[in-house]
PDB file of C-alpha atoms in Angstrom:
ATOM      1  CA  UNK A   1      40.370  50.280 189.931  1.00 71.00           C
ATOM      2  CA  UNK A   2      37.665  48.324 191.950  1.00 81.00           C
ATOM      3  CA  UNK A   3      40.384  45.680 193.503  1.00 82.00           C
ATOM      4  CA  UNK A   4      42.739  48.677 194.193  1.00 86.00           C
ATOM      5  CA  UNK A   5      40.976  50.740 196.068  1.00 90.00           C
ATOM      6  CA  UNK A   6      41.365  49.425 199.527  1.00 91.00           C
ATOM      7  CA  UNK A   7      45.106  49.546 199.110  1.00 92.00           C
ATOM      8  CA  UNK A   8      45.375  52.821 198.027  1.00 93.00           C
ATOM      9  CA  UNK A   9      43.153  53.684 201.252  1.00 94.00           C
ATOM     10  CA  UNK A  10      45.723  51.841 203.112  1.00 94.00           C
ATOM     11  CA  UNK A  11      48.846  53.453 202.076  1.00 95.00           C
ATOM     12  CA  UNK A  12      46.817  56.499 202.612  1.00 95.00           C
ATOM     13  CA  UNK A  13      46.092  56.256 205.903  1.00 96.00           C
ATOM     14  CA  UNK A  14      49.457  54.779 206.386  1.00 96.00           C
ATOM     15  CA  UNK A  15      51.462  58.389 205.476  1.00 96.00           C
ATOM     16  CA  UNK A  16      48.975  59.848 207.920  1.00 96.00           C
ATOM     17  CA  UNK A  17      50.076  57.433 211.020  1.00 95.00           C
ATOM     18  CA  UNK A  18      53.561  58.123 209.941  1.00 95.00           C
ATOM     19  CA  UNK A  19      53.270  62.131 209.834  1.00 95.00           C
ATOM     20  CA  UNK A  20      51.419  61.991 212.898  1.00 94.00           C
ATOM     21  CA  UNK A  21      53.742  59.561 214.678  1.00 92.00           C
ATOM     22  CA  UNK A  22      56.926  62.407 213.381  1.00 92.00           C
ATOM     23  CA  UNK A  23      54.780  65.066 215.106  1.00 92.00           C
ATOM     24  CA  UNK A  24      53.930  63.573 218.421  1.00 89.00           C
ATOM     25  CA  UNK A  25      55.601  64.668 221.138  1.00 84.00           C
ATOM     26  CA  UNK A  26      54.630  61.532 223.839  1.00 82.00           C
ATOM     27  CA  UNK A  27      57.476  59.146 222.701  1.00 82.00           C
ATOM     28  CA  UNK A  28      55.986  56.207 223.491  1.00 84.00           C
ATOM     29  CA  UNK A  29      52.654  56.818 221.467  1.00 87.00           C
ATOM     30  CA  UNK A  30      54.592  58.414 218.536  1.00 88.00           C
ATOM     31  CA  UNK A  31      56.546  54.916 217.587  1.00 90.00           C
ATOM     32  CA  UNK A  32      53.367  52.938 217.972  1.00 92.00           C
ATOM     33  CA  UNK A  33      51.834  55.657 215.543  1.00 93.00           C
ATOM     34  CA  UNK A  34      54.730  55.919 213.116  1.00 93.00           C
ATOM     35  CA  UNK A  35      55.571  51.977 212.968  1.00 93.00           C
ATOM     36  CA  UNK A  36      51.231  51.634 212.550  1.00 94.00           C
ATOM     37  CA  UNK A  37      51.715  53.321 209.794  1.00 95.00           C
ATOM     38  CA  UNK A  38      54.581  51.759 208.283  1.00 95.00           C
ATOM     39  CA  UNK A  39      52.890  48.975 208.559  1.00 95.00           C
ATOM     40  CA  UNK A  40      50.317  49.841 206.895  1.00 95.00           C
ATOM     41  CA  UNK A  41      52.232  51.649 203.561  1.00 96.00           C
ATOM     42  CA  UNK A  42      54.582  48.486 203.091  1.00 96.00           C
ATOM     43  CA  UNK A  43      51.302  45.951 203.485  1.00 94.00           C
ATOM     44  CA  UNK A  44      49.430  48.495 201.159  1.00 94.00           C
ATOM     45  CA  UNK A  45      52.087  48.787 198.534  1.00 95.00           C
ATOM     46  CA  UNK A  46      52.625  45.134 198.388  1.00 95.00           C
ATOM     47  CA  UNK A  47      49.478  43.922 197.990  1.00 93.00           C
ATOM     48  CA  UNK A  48      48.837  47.282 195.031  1.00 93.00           C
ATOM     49  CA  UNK A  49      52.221  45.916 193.384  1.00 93.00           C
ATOM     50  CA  UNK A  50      50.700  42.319 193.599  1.00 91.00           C
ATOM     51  CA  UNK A  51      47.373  43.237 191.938  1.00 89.00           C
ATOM     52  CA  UNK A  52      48.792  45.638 189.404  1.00 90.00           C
ATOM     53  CA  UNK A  53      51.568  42.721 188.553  1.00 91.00           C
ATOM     54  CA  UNK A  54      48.145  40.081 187.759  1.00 86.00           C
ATOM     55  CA  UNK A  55      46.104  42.529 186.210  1.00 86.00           C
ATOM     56  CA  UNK A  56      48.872  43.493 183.102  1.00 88.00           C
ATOM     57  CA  UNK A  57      47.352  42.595 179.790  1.00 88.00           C
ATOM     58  CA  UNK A  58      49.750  40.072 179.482  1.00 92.00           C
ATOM     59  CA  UNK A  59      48.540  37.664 182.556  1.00 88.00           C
ATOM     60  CA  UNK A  60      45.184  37.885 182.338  1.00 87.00           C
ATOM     61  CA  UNK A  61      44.544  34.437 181.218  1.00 89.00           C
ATOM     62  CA  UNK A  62      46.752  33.111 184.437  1.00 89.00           C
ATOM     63  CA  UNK A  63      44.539  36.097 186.098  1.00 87.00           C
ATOM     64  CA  UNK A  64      41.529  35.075 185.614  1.00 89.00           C
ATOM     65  CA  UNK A  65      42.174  31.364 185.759  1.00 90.00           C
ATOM     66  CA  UNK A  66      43.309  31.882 189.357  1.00 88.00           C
ATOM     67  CA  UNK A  67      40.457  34.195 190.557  1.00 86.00           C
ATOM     68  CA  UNK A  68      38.395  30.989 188.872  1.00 90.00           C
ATOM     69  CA  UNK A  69      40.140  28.885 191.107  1.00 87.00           C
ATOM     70  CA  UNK A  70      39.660  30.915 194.429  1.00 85.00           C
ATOM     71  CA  UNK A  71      35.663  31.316 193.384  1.00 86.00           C
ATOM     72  CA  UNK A  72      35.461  27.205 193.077  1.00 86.00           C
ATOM     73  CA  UNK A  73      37.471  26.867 196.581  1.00 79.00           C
ATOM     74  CA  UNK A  74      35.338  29.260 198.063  1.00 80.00           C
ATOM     75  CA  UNK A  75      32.544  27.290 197.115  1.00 83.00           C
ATOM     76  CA  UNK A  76      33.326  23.490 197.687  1.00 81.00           C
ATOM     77  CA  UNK A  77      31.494  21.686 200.335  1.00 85.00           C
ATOM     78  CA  UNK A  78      34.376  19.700 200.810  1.00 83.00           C
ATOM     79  CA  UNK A  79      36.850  23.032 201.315  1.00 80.00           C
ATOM     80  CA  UNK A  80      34.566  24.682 203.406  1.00 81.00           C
ATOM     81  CA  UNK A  81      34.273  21.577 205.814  1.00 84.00           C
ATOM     82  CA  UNK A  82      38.174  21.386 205.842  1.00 83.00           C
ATOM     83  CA  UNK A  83      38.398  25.255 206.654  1.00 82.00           C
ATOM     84  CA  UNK A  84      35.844  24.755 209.574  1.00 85.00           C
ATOM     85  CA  UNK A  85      37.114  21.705 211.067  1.00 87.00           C
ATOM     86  CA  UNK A  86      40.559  23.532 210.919  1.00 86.00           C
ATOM     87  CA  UNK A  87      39.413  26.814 212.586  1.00 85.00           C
ATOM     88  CA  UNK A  88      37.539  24.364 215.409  1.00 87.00           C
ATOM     89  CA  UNK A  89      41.171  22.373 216.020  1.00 89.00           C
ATOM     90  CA  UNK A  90      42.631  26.082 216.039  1.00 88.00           C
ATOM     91  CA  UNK A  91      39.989  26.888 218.498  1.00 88.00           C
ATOM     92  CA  UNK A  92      40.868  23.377 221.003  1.00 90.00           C
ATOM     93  CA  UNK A  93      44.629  24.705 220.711  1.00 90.00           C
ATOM     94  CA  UNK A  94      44.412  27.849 221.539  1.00 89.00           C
ATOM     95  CA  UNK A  95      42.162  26.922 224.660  1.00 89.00           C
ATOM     96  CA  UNK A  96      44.875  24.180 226.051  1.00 91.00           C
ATOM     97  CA  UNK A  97      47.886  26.949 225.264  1.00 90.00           C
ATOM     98  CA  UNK A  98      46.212  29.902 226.839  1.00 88.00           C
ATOM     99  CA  UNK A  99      45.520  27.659 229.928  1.00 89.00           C
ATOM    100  CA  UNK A 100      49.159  26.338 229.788  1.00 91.00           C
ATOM    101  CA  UNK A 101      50.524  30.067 229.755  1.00 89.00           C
ATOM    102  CA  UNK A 102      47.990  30.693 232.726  1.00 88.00           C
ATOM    103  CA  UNK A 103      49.202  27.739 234.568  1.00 89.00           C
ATOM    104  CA  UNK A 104      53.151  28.506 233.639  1.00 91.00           C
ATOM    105  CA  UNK A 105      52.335  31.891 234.792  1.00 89.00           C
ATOM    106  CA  UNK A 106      50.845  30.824 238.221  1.00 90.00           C
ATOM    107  CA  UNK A 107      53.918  28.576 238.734  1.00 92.00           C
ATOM    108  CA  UNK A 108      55.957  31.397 238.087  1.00 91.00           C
ATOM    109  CA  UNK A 109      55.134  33.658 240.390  1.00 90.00           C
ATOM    110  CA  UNK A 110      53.741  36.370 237.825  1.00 89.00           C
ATOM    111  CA  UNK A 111      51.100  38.937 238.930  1.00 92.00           C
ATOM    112  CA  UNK A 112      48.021  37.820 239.980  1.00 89.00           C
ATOM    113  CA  UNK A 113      46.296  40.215 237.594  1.00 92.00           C
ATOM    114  CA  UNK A 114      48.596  39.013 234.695  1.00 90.00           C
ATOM    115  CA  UNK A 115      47.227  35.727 235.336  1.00 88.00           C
ATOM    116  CA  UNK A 116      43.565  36.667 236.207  1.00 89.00           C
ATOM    117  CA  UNK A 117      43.596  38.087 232.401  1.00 91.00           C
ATOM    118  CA  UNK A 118      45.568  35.237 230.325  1.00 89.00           C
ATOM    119  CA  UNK A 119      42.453  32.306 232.477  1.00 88.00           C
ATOM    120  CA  UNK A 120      39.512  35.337 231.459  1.00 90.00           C
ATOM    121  CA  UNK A 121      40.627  35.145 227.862  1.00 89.00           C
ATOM    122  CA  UNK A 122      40.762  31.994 227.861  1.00 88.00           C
ATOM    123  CA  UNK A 123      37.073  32.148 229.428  1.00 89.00           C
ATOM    124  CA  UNK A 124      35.783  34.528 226.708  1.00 90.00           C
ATOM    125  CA  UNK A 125      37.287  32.679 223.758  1.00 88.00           C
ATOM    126  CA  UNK A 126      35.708  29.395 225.156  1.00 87.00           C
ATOM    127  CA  UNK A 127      31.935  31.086 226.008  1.00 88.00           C
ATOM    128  CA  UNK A 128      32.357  32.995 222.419  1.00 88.00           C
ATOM    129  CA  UNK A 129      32.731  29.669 220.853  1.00 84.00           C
ATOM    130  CA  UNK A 130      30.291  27.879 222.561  1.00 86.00           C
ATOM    131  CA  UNK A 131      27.573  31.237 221.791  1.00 88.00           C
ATOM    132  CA  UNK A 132      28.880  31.276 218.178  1.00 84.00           C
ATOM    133  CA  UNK A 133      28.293  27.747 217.758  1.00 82.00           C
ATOM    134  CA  UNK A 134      24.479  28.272 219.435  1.00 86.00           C
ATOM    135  CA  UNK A 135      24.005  30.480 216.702  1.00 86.00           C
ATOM    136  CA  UNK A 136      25.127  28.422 213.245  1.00 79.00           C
ATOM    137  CA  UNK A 137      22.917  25.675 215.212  1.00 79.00           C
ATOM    138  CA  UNK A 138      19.962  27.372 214.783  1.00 84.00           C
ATOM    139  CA  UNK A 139      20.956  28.903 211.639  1.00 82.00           C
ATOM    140  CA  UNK A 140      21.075  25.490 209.451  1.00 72.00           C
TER     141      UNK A 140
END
């Protein structure tokens, strides 16, 4: 009941976006609402289907020897090296993209205050990685 809780929450909360988003009388709030919480109830009742389907008495040896395989991923040096370097060449991507959509926006013409915000993002995400990296630094 442990595992399902959090999906239960979610479909939960889901049916109370969508009654909300029904009620609302600002259209353009009420189908962010309402399609939040659809969101939410089909996410919530697929993963619940997906954990009830592995937890029947009939897979629990293929259960349990795939929750044996996440716990040795999540804990090989090796896997977490590969997970890091791939979040850092996520990180260089996303740097050279969000300055190419700044620079494609400058060339065309866009609002200066469209642009302003795509170059400060790209600011932010590079000071957050060079303050996260700080951090783990001193941290190992």
């Amino acid at each position: 009941m442990k595992e399902r809780m959090p999906f239960v929450v979610d479909i939960v909360i889901g049916v109370v976006l969508i009654a909300v988003g029904l009620v609302m009388r600002v259209e353009y709030y009420n189908t962010m609402v309402f399609a939040a919480g659809v969101g939410l109830v089909s996410a919530g009742t697929v993963h619940l289907a997906r954990v009830i389907y592995w937890q029947a008495p009939q897979r629990q040896a293929a259960y349990q020897a795939r929750k044996q395989e996440a716990h040795i991923n999540a804990v090989d040096e090796r896997k977490q090296f590969l997970r890091m370097k791939a979040g850092h060449i996520a990180y260089q991507i996303m740097l050279i993209v969000l300055f190419g959509v700044a620079l494609v926006l400058a060339l065309a013409r866009a609002q200066a205050w469209v642009i302003l915000m795509v170059f400060l993002l790209t600011v932010f995400q590079w000071v957050i990685g060079v303050v996260v990296f700080r951090i783990l630094e001193k941290r190992m």
